[in-house]
């Protein structure tokens, strides 16, 4: 099949613009069928099997994507192994040039990436456009800058790349997670085999096209698509040297078992159940906005989502009233509409999981609130939901729902809220809203979470390390700390 036959153009009206996107990308090129990106080329899978990726907002098939088997994974790991020595030998500044080039190409194609991200995963276009894609480019720019400065990052030490990095990412921030993984790995001289999530492979494959265009040496980045079986085959491959995984705590545990007793290094970014805490002296309107953003951003499919709200008792009523009023103004629906605040749930399976938790809440007799607005008739949607007076013992306050559902609890004293907030197996993030800097510092030092935001929430920057405590995983991505994960450091 010629590449022309194998592609089609989707036309969208250009009612929104993105400052960095050239006008020439006003149509989006998508193929009908995507192969595996191995050794710098798109290759058909050994099994000749393909799976469908759909648009969760409409349930329509967007494209067919190759299903990688053990054979393909082996081929990808071999390509990454072969590419390792010449890539490691390149001077840092030369490796950096490729990363800068990839960063610029992402910026040039930002509009196309944003539309594909929204089509494949269901997130509001304004989030893909303003957050996911610019941040993905920013990660490449940031780590491009480190490529020739590693010896300054680790003075008096010899640093070497770890080798072949197996990287497995989830569906909530597909391109951004690929950037978080690939950029530091390459800056440090490693080569990569990356597996995107089954429901959102398209922006990683678009990135593969762009990597090809950038002239990056063949085999330095390989992108293999498939489901959890492909991920497991990668984890169990004997020639990988490092695993970087972002996903559920459950799969994180499987990975730890699989590599126990081997020399394979790992970093795991897992689930979360973050506390977002409003003290009575906080600027309430600002805090309410932060809580809304904290839980409804990306439909709540966010590992660091502020899914447990702790409100000081004296302001409970005011905060709850304001949250309910704000829910009335949230626009839920077509993710491609630039005014949409809450898009589609990523998959049928995830919608069922969220609905299961809503049923648990009602079975437990908990009071909840949703607006009476209408949802689209096809596609996977869930109304933003507040659940009130959730006890510490409820599954709603203990388990990660990964959807637009906020569990509200109250507290009287700071000591009480610290104890309640830390009473979770997770420890990825937290938020504190207060007028007093001293209170923010006190809480942030006592909350067992990798990231604590004060008077803001869900702020990400490539210079800042991100990662968990406890069952939220270990290792840090982002910032200088993100380099450690891809280097052997000899002091
Ligand atoms: P998941 O089921 O753990 O999947 C994550 C990735 O692992 C996907 O690519 C998945 O493939 C693959 N996978 C599944 N089973 C595997 C196995 N046995 N061995 C190796 N790989 C396997 O998680 P998810 O449901 O997609 O994502 C949501 C979870 O990710 C949430 O718990 C969330 O908190 C967490 N998350 C954490 C962070 C963080 O930075 N800490 C960021 C985002 C998400 P398929 O998708 O094809 O099954
Ligand atoms: Mg999809």
Coordinates of C-alpha atoms and ligand atoms in Angstrom, one line a residue:
X1 CA 0.0 0.0 0.0
X2 CA 1.5 3.4 -0.9
X3 CA 1.7 5.9 1.9
X4 CA -1.0 8.0 0.2
X5 CA -3.5 5.2 0.1
X6 CA -2.7 4.5 3.7
X7 CA -3.5 8.0 4.9
X8 CA -6.4 10.3 5.2
X9 CA -6.8 13.9 6.2
X10 CA -9.1 15.1 8.9
X11 CA -10.3 18.7 8.4
X12 CA -11.2 20.8 11.4
X13 CA -12.4 24.3 11.5
X14 CA -9.6 26.5 12.8
X15 CA -11.6 28.5 15.3
X16 CA -8.7 28.2 17.7
X17 CA -5.1 29.0 17.0
X18 CA -1.9 28.2 18.7
X19 CA 0.8 30.8 18.7
X20 CA 3.6 28.4 17.8
X21 CA 1.7 26.4 15.2
X22 CA 2.2 27.4 11.5
X23 CA -0.9 27.9 9.5
X24 CA 0.2 25.1 7.1
X25 CA -0.8 22.5 9.6
X26 CA -4.5 23.3 9.4
X27 CA -5.2 19.7 8.5
X28 CA -4.2 16.7 10.4
X29 CA -2.6 13.8 8.6
X30 CA -3.4 10.4 10.1
X31 CA -2.7 7.0 8.6
X32 CA -5.2 4.2 8.5
X33 CA -2.6 1.8 9.7
X34 CA 0.5 2.2 11.9
X35 CA 3.5 -0.1 12.0
X36 CA 6.1 -0.6 14.7
X37 CA 9.0 1.9 14.8
X38 CA 12.1 -0.2 15.0
X39 CA 15.7 0.6 14.0
X40 CA 14.6 3.9 12.4
X41 CA 12.0 2.3 10.2
X42 CA 8.3 1.5 10.3
X43 CA 8.0 -2.3 10.3
X44 CA 5.1 -4.7 10.1
X45 CA 4.6 -6.8 13.2
X46 CA 5.7 -10.4 13.1
X47 CA 2.2 -11.6 13.8
X48 CA 0.7 -9.2 11.2
X49 CA -1.9 -8.4 13.8
X50 CA -3.3 -4.9 14.3
X51 CA -5.6 -3.5 16.9
X52 CA -8.0 -0.5 16.7
X53 CA -7.6 2.7 18.5
X54 CA -10.8 4.7 18.9
X55 CA -11.9 8.2 19.7
X56 CA -13.5 7.8 23.2
X57 CA -15.6 11.0 22.5
X58 CA -17.5 9.3 19.6
X59 CA -16.5 5.6 19.9
X60 CA -15.3 5.8 16.2
X61 CA -12.3 3.9 15.0
X62 CA -9.4 6.3 14.2
X63 CA -6.7 3.9 13.0
X64 CA -5.3 0.4 13.3
X65 CA -2.1 0.0 15.2
X66 CA 0.5 -2.9 15.1
X67 CA 0.4 -5.4 17.9
X68 CA 4.0 -6.1 19.0
X69 CA 4.8 -9.7 20.0
X70 CA 7.8 -11.0 21.8
X71 CA 9.6 -11.3 18.5
X72 CA 9.1 -7.7 17.7
X73 CA 10.1 -6.6 21.2
X74 CA 13.3 -8.7 20.8
X75 CA 14.0 -7.0 17.5
X76 CA 13.5 -3.5 19.1
X77 CA 15.8 -4.4 22.0
X78 CA 18.4 -5.7 19.6
X79 CA 18.2 -2.4 17.6
X80 CA 18.5 -0.3 20.7
X81 CA 21.5 -2.5 21.8
X82 CA 23.2 -2.1 18.5
X83 CA 22.7 1.7 18.5
X84 CA 24.1 2.1 22.0
X85 CA 27.9 2.2 21.4
X86 CA 27.9 4.9 18.7
X87 CA 25.3 6.9 20.5
X88 CA 27.2 6.8 23.8
X89 CA 30.4 7.9 21.9
X90 CA 28.8 11.0 20.5
X91 CA 29.8 14.1 22.3
X92 CA 27.1 15.4 24.6
X93 CA 26.7 18.6 22.6
X94 CA 26.0 16.5 19.5
X95 CA 23.3 14.4 21.3
X96 CA 21.9 17.7 22.6
X97 CA 21.5 18.9 19.0
X98 CA 19.2 16.0 18.2
X99 CA 17.1 16.8 21.3
X100 CA 16.9 20.5 20.4
X101 CA 15.8 19.5 16.9
X102 CA 13.1 17.1 18.2
X103 CA 11.9 19.9 20.6
X104 CA 11.6 22.3 17.7
X105 CA 9.8 19.8 15.5
X106 CA 7.2 19.2 18.3
X107 CA 6.6 23.0 18.5
X108 CA 6.3 23.3 14.7
X109 CA 3.7 20.5 14.7
X110 CA 2.1 21.5 18.0
X111 CA -1.4 21.9 16.5
X112 CA -1.3 18.5 14.8
X113 CA -0.1 16.8 18.0
X114 CA -2.8 18.6 20.1
X115 CA -5.6 17.5 17.8
X116 CA -4.4 13.9 17.6
X117 CA -3.9 13.7 21.4
X118 CA -7.5 14.9 21.9
X119 CA -8.9 12.6 19.3
X120 CA -7.2 9.5 20.6
X121 CA -7.5 10.1 24.3
X122 CA -10.5 12.4 24.9
X123 CA -8.8 15.3 26.7
X124 CA -10.1 18.8 26.1
X125 CA -8.3 20.4 23.2
X126 CA -7.4 23.5 25.3
X127 CA -5.5 21.2 27.7
X128 CA -3.7 19.3 24.9
X129 CA -2.9 22.6 23.2
X130 CA -1.8 24.7 26.2
X131 CA -0.3 22.1 28.5
X132 CA 0.5 18.6 27.1
X133 CA 2.2 19.6 23.9
X134 CA 4.1 22.7 25.0
X135 CA 5.4 20.8 28.1
X136 CA 6.5 17.9 25.9
X137 CA 8.6 20.3 23.8
X138 CA 9.8 22.0 27.0
X139 CA 11.1 18.6 28.3
X140 CA 13.1 18.0 25.2
X141 CA 14.5 21.6 25.3
X142 CA 15.4 21.2 29.0
X143 CA 17.2 17.9 28.7
X144 CA 18.9 19.0 25.4
X145 CA 20.6 21.6 27.6
X146 CA 21.9 18.9 30.0
X147 CA 23.4 16.6 27.4
X148 CA 26.8 18.4 27.4
X149 CA 26.8 19.4 31.0
X150 CA 26.5 16.0 32.8
X151 CA 30.0 16.4 34.4
X152 CA 28.9 19.7 36.0
X153 CA 25.7 18.1 37.3
X154 CA 27.8 15.4 39.0
X155 CA 31.1 17.1 39.9
X156 CA 34.1 14.8 40.9
X157 CA 32.3 11.8 39.5
X158 CA 32.4 9.7 36.3
X159 CA 29.0 9.3 34.7
X160 CA 28.0 6.6 32.2
X161 CA 24.7 5.8 30.6
X162 CA 22.9 2.8 31.9
X163 CA 22.3 1.2 28.5
X164 CA 19.0 0.1 26.9
X165 CA 16.0 1.7 28.7
X166 CA 12.6 0.0 28.5
X167 CA 10.0 2.7 29.0
X168 CA 6.3 2.0 29.5
X169 CA 3.8 4.8 29.7
X170 CA 0.1 5.2 30.5
X171 CA -2.8 6.8 28.6
X172 CA -3.4 10.0 30.5
X173 CA -0.6 12.2 29.1
X174 CA 0.6 10.2 26.2
X175 CA 3.0 12.5 24.4
X176 CA 4.1 14.2 27.6
X177 CA 4.9 10.9 29.3
X178 CA 6.9 9.9 26.2
X179 CA 8.8 13.2 26.4
X180 CA 9.4 12.7 30.2
X181 CA 10.9 9.3 29.4
X182 CA 12.8 9.7 26.2
X183 CA 14.4 13.2 26.7
X184 CA 16.5 12.5 29.8
X185 CA 17.4 8.9 28.6
X186 CA 18.9 10.3 25.4
X187 CA 20.5 13.3 27.0
X188 CA 22.4 10.8 29.2
X189 CA 23.4 8.6 26.3
X190 CA 21.0 5.7 26.7
X191 CA 18.9 4.1 23.9
X192 CA 15.2 3.5 24.2
X193 CA 12.4 1.0 23.6
X194 CA 9.1 2.8 24.5
X195 CA 5.7 1.2 24.7
X196 CA 2.7 3.6 24.8
X197 CA -0.6 2.6 26.2
X198 CA -3.0 0.6 24.1
X199 CA -5.7 3.2 24.0
X200 CA -3.5 6.2 23.1
X201 CA -0.7 5.2 20.8
X202 CA -1.1 7.8 18.1
X203 CA 1.0 10.8 19.4
X204 CA 3.9 8.5 20.2
X205 CA 3.7 7.2 16.6
X206 CA 3.6 10.8 15.4
X207 CA 6.6 11.4 17.5
X208 CA 8.3 8.4 15.8
X209 CA 7.7 10.1 12.4
X210 CA 9.2 13.2 13.7
X211 CA 12.2 11.4 15.2
X212 CA 12.8 9.9 11.8
X213 CA 12.6 13.4 10.3
X214 CA 15.1 14.7 12.9
X215 CA 17.8 12.3 11.6
X216 CA 18.3 10.7 15.0
X217 CA 20.6 7.7 14.4
X218 CA 18.6 4.5 13.7
X219 CA 17.7 2.4 16.7
X220 CA 18.3 5.1 19.3
X221 CA 14.5 5.4 19.9
X222 CA 12.2 2.4 19.1
X223 CA 8.5 2.7 19.6
X224 CA 6.5 -0.6 20.0
X225 CA 2.8 -0.6 20.3
X226 CA 0.5 -3.2 21.9
X227 CA -1.3 -4.0 25.2
X228 CA -0.1 -5.1 28.6
X229 CA 1.4 -8.3 27.0
X230 CA 3.8 -6.2 24.9
X231 CA 4.7 -4.3 28.1
X232 CA 5.3 -7.6 30.0
X233 CA 7.5 -8.9 27.1
X234 CA 9.6 -5.8 27.3
X235 CA 9.9 -6.0 31.1
X236 CA 11.0 -9.6 30.8
X237 CA 13.5 -9.1 28.1
X238 CA 16.9 -10.2 29.4
X239 CA 19.0 -7.5 27.5
X240 CA 17.4 -4.4 28.9
X241 CA 19.3 -2.5 31.5
X242 CA 16.7 -0.2 32.9
X243 CA 12.9 0.1 33.2
X244 CA 11.2 3.4 33.5
X245 CA 7.5 2.8 34.2
X246 CA 4.5 5.1 34.7
X247 CA 1.3 3.4 35.5
X248 CA -0.7 1.6 38.1
X249 CA 0.8 0.4 41.5
X250 CA -0.5 -3.1 40.6
X251 CA 1.6 -3.3 37.4
X252 CA 4.5 -1.6 39.2
X253 CA 4.5 -4.5 41.7
X254 CA 4.5 -7.0 38.9
X255 CA 7.5 -5.3 37.4
X256 CA 9.4 -5.4 40.7
X257 CA 8.8 -9.1 40.9
X258 CA 9.9 -9.7 37.3
X259 CA 13.3 -8.0 37.8
X260 CA 14.0 -9.1 41.4
X261 CA 17.5 -10.5 41.6
X262 CA 18.6 -9.0 38.3
X263 CA 20.9 -6.1 37.6
X264 CA 18.1 -4.2 35.9
X265 CA 17.6 -0.7 37.4
X266 CA 14.1 0.7 37.7
X267 CA 12.1 3.9 38.4
X268 CA 8.4 3.6 39.0
X269 CA 5.9 6.4 38.9
X270 CA 2.7 4.9 40.2
X271 CA -0.8 5.9 41.5
X272 CA -1.9 8.5 43.9
X273 CA -4.7 9.7 46.2
X274 CA -3.6 13.3 46.9
X275 CA -4.9 15.5 49.7
X276 CA -5.8 19.0 48.8
X277 CA -6.1 21.0 52.0
X278 CA -8.0 24.3 52.6
X279 CA -7.3 26.0 55.8
X280 CA -9.8 28.6 57.1
X281 CA -7.5 31.5 56.4
X282 CA -7.1 30.7 52.7
X283 CA -8.4 32.9 49.9
X284 CA -11.5 30.9 49.3
X285 CA -12.3 31.7 45.7
X286 CA -8.7 31.0 44.6
X287 CA -8.8 27.7 46.6
X288 CA -12.1 26.6 45.0
X289 CA -10.6 27.2 41.6
X290 CA -7.5 25.2 42.6
X291 CA -9.6 22.4 43.9
X292 CA -11.7 22.3 40.6
X293 CA -8.5 22.2 38.6
X294 CA -6.9 19.7 40.9
X295 CA -9.6 17.1 40.4
X296 CA -11.3 17.9 37.0
X297 CA -8.2 18.6 34.9
X298 CA -7.9 15.8 32.3
X299 CA -11.2 14.3 33.6
X300 CA -9.3 13.4 36.8
X301 CA -7.1 11.0 34.9
X302 CA -4.2 12.4 36.7
X303 CA -1.9 10.4 39.0
X304 CA -1.4 13.5 41.2
X305 CA -5.0 14.7 41.1
X306 CA -6.3 16.3 44.3
X307 CA -8.9 13.6 44.7
X308 CA -9.3 14.0 48.5
X309 CA -10.4 17.5 49.6
X310 CA -9.9 18.4 53.3
X311 CA -11.8 21.5 54.3
X312 CA -11.4 23.1 57.7
X313 CA -14.8 22.8 59.5
X314 CA -15.5 26.5 59.9
X315 CA -15.5 27.1 56.1
X316 CA -17.1 23.8 55.0
X317 CA -20.4 25.2 54.0
X318 CA -19.0 28.1 52.0
X319 CA -16.5 25.9 50.2
X320 CA -19.1 23.3 49.3
X321 CA -21.6 25.9 48.1
X322 CA -18.9 27.5 45.9
X323 CA -17.8 24.1 44.5
X324 CA -21.4 23.2 43.6
X325 CA -21.9 26.6 41.9
X326 CA -18.6 26.2 40.0
X327 CA -19.7 22.7 38.8
X328 CA -22.7 24.3 37.1
X329 CA -20.4 26.4 34.9
X330 CA -18.1 23.5 33.8
X331 CA -18.7 22.5 30.2
X332 CA -18.6 18.8 29.8
X333 CA -18.6 17.3 26.2
X334 CA -16.9 17.4 22.9
X335 CA -13.1 17.5 23.6
X336 CA -12.4 19.2 20.3
X337 CA -14.5 22.2 21.3
X338 CA -12.1 24.8 22.6
X339 CA -14.6 25.8 25.3
X340 CA -14.8 22.3 26.8
X341 CA -13.6 22.0 30.4
X342 CA -14.1 18.3 30.9
X343 CA -13.8 15.9 27.9
X344 CA -14.4 12.2 27.4
X345 CA -13.3 9.4 29.7
X346 CA -10.4 7.6 28.1
X347 CA -12.0 4.2 27.6
X348 CA -15.1 2.2 28.2
X349 CA -13.2 0.2 30.8
X350 CA -12.1 3.3 32.7
X351 CA -15.7 4.7 32.6
X352 CA -16.9 1.4 34.1
X353 CA -14.3 1.7 36.9
X354 CA -15.5 5.2 37.7
X355 CA -19.1 4.1 37.7
X356 CA -18.3 1.2 40.0
X357 CA -16.9 3.8 42.5
X358 CA -20.0 6.0 42.1
X359 CA -22.1 3.0 43.0
X360 CA -19.9 2.2 46.0
X361 CA -20.5 5.7 47.2
X362 CA -24.2 5.4 46.9
X363 CA -24.2 1.9 48.5
X364 CA -22.3 3.4 51.4
X365 CA -25.0 6.0 51.8
X366 CA -22.8 8.9 50.9
X367 CA -24.3 12.1 49.7
X368 CA -23.1 13.3 46.3
X369 CA -23.7 16.2 43.8
X370 CA -23.7 16.3 40.0
X371 CA -25.3 19.0 37.8
X372 CA -28.4 18.1 35.8
X373 CA -26.7 19.1 32.5
X374 CA -26.9 16.6 29.6
X375 CA -24.0 14.4 28.4
X376 CA -23.4 13.6 24.7
X377 CA -25.4 10.5 23.6
X378 CA -22.4 8.5 22.3
X379 CA -18.9 8.4 23.7
X380 CA -17.7 7.8 27.2
X381 CA -18.6 10.6 29.6
X382 CA -18.9 11.1 33.3
X383 CA -20.3 14.1 35.1
X384 CA -18.0 15.9 37.5
X385 CA -19.0 14.6 40.9
X386 CA -18.6 15.8 44.5
X387 CA -19.0 13.3 47.3
X388 CA -19.6 14.8 50.8
X389 CA -18.5 13.8 54.3
X390 CA -16.5 10.8 53.1
X391 CA -15.2 8.8 56.1
X392 CA -11.5 7.8 56.2
X393 CA -12.7 4.2 56.1
X394 CA -14.6 4.5 52.8
X395 CA -13.2 3.0 49.6
X396 CA -13.9 6.4 48.1
X397 CA -11.3 8.1 50.2
X398 CA -8.9 5.1 50.1
X399 CA -8.7 4.0 46.5
X400 CA -7.6 5.7 43.4
X401 CA -10.7 6.4 41.2
X402 CA -8.8 8.1 38.3
X403 CA -11.9 10.0 37.3
X404 CA -13.7 13.3 37.9
X405 CA -14.8 12.4 41.4
X406 CA -13.9 14.5 44.5
X407 CA -14.1 13.0 48.0
X408 CA -14.7 15.8 50.5
X409 CA -13.7 15.5 54.2
X410 CA -13.4 18.0 57.0
X411 CA -10.9 18.6 59.9
X412 CA -10.6 20.9 62.9
X413 CA -6.8 21.2 63.6
X414 CA -3.7 21.1 61.5
X415 CA -2.4 18.0 63.3
X416 CA -5.6 16.2 62.5
X417 CA -5.4 17.0 58.8
X418 CA -1.8 15.9 58.6
X419 CA -2.7 12.6 60.1
X420 CA -5.7 12.1 57.9
X421 CA -3.8 13.3 54.7
X422 CA -1.0 10.9 55.4
X423 CA -3.3 8.0 56.2
X424 CA -3.0 6.5 52.7
X425 CA -0.7 3.9 51.0
X426 CA 0.1 6.5 48.4
X427 CA 2.3 9.6 48.5
X428 CA 2.7 11.3 45.2
X429 CA 1.4 14.9 45.7
X430 CA -0.6 17.2 47.9
X431 CA -1.9 20.8 48.0
X432 CA -2.2 23.4 50.7
X433 CA -4.3 26.5 50.6
X434 CA -3.5 29.2 53.3
X435 CA -2.8 32.8 53.7
X436 CA 0.2 32.1 56.0
X437 CA 3.6 31.1 54.5
X438 CA 4.5 29.5 57.9
X439 CA 1.5 27.2 57.7
X440 CA 2.3 26.2 54.1
X441 CA 5.9 25.3 55.1
X442 CA 4.8 23.4 58.2
X443 CA 2.3 21.3 56.3
X444 CA 4.5 20.8 53.2
X445 CA 7.3 19.4 55.4
X446 CA 5.0 17.0 57.3
X447 CA 2.9 15.7 54.3
X448 CA 4.4 12.5 53.0
X449 CA 4.2 13.3 49.3
X450 CA 6.8 13.8 46.6
X451 CA 5.3 17.1 45.4
X452 CA 3.4 19.6 47.6
X453 CA 1.9 22.6 45.9
X454 CA 1.0 25.7 48.0
X455 CA -1.8 28.0 46.8
X456 CA -1.7 26.3 43.4
X457 CA -2.2 22.8 42.0
X458 CA -1.1 20.7 39.0
X459 CA 1.8 23.0 38.1
X460 CA 4.4 21.2 36.1
X461 CA 7.8 22.3 34.9
X462 CA 10.7 20.3 33.3
X463 CA 13.1 21.8 35.9
X464 CA 11.2 20.4 38.8
X465 CA 11.5 16.8 40.0
X466 CA 8.4 14.7 40.2
X467 CA 7.9 11.3 41.9
X468 CA 6.4 9.5 44.8
X469 CA 6.7 8.2 48.3
X470 CA 5.4 4.8 49.5
X471 CA 3.2 3.0 47.0
X472 CA 3.3 5.9 44.6
X473 CA 6.7 4.6 43.5
X474 CA 10.4 5.7 43.6
X475 CA 12.8 7.6 41.5
X476 CA 12.3 11.1 40.2
X477 CA 11.6 12.4 36.7
X478 CA 12.3 16.0 35.8
X479 CA 15.0 18.4 36.8
X480 CA 18.5 17.4 37.6
X481 CA 17.2 14.5 39.7
X482 CA 15.7 13.1 36.5
X483 CA 19.3 12.6 35.2
X484 CA 20.2 10.2 38.1
X485 CA 17.7 7.7 36.8
X486 CA 19.6 7.3 33.5
X487 CA 23.2 7.3 34.7
X488 CA 25.7 5.1 36.5
X489 CA 27.5 7.5 38.8
X490 CA 31.0 6.5 39.9
X491 CA 32.4 8.6 42.7
Ligands
LIG1 P1 -1.4 0.4 33.8 O1 -2.5 -0.6 33.6 O2 -0.4 0.1 34.9 O3 -0.7 0.6 32.4 C1 0.4 1.4 32.3 C2 1.2 0.9 31.1 O4 1.7 -0.4 31.4 C3 0.4 0.7 29.8 O5 1.3 1.0 28.7 C4 0.0 -0.7 29.9 O6 -0.3 -1.2 28.7 C5 1.3 -1.4 30.4 N1 1.1 -2.6 31.1 C6 -0.1 -3.2 31.5 N2 0.2 -4.4 32.1 C7 1.5 -4.6 32.0 C8 2.4 -5.6 32.5 N3 2.0 -6.7 33.1 N4 3.7 -5.5 32.3 C9 4.2 -4.4 31.7 N5 3.4 -3.4 31.2 C10 2.1 -3.5 31.4 O7 -2.0 1.8 34.2 P2 -3.1 2.6 33.4 O8 -4.4 2.1 34.0 O9 -2.9 2.6 32.0 O10 -2.8 4.1 33.9 C11 -3.3 4.6 35.1 C12 -2.4 4.5 36.3 O11 -1.2 5.1 36.0 C13 -3.0 5.1 37.5 O12 -2.9 4.3 38.6 C14 -2.1 6.4 37.6 O13 -2.1 6.9 38.9 C15 -0.8 5.9 37.1 N6 -0.1 7.1 36.6 C16 1.0 7.5 37.4 C17 1.7 8.6 37.0 C18 2.9 9.1 37.8 O14 3.7 9.9 37.3 N7 3.1 8.6 39.0 C19 1.4 9.3 35.8 C20 0.3 8.8 35.1 C21 -0.4 7.7 35.5 P3 -1.9 -1.1 28.2 O15 -2.3 0.2 28.4 O16 -1.8 -1.4 26.7 O17 -2.6 -2.2 29.0
LIG2 MG1 -7.8 6.0 21.6

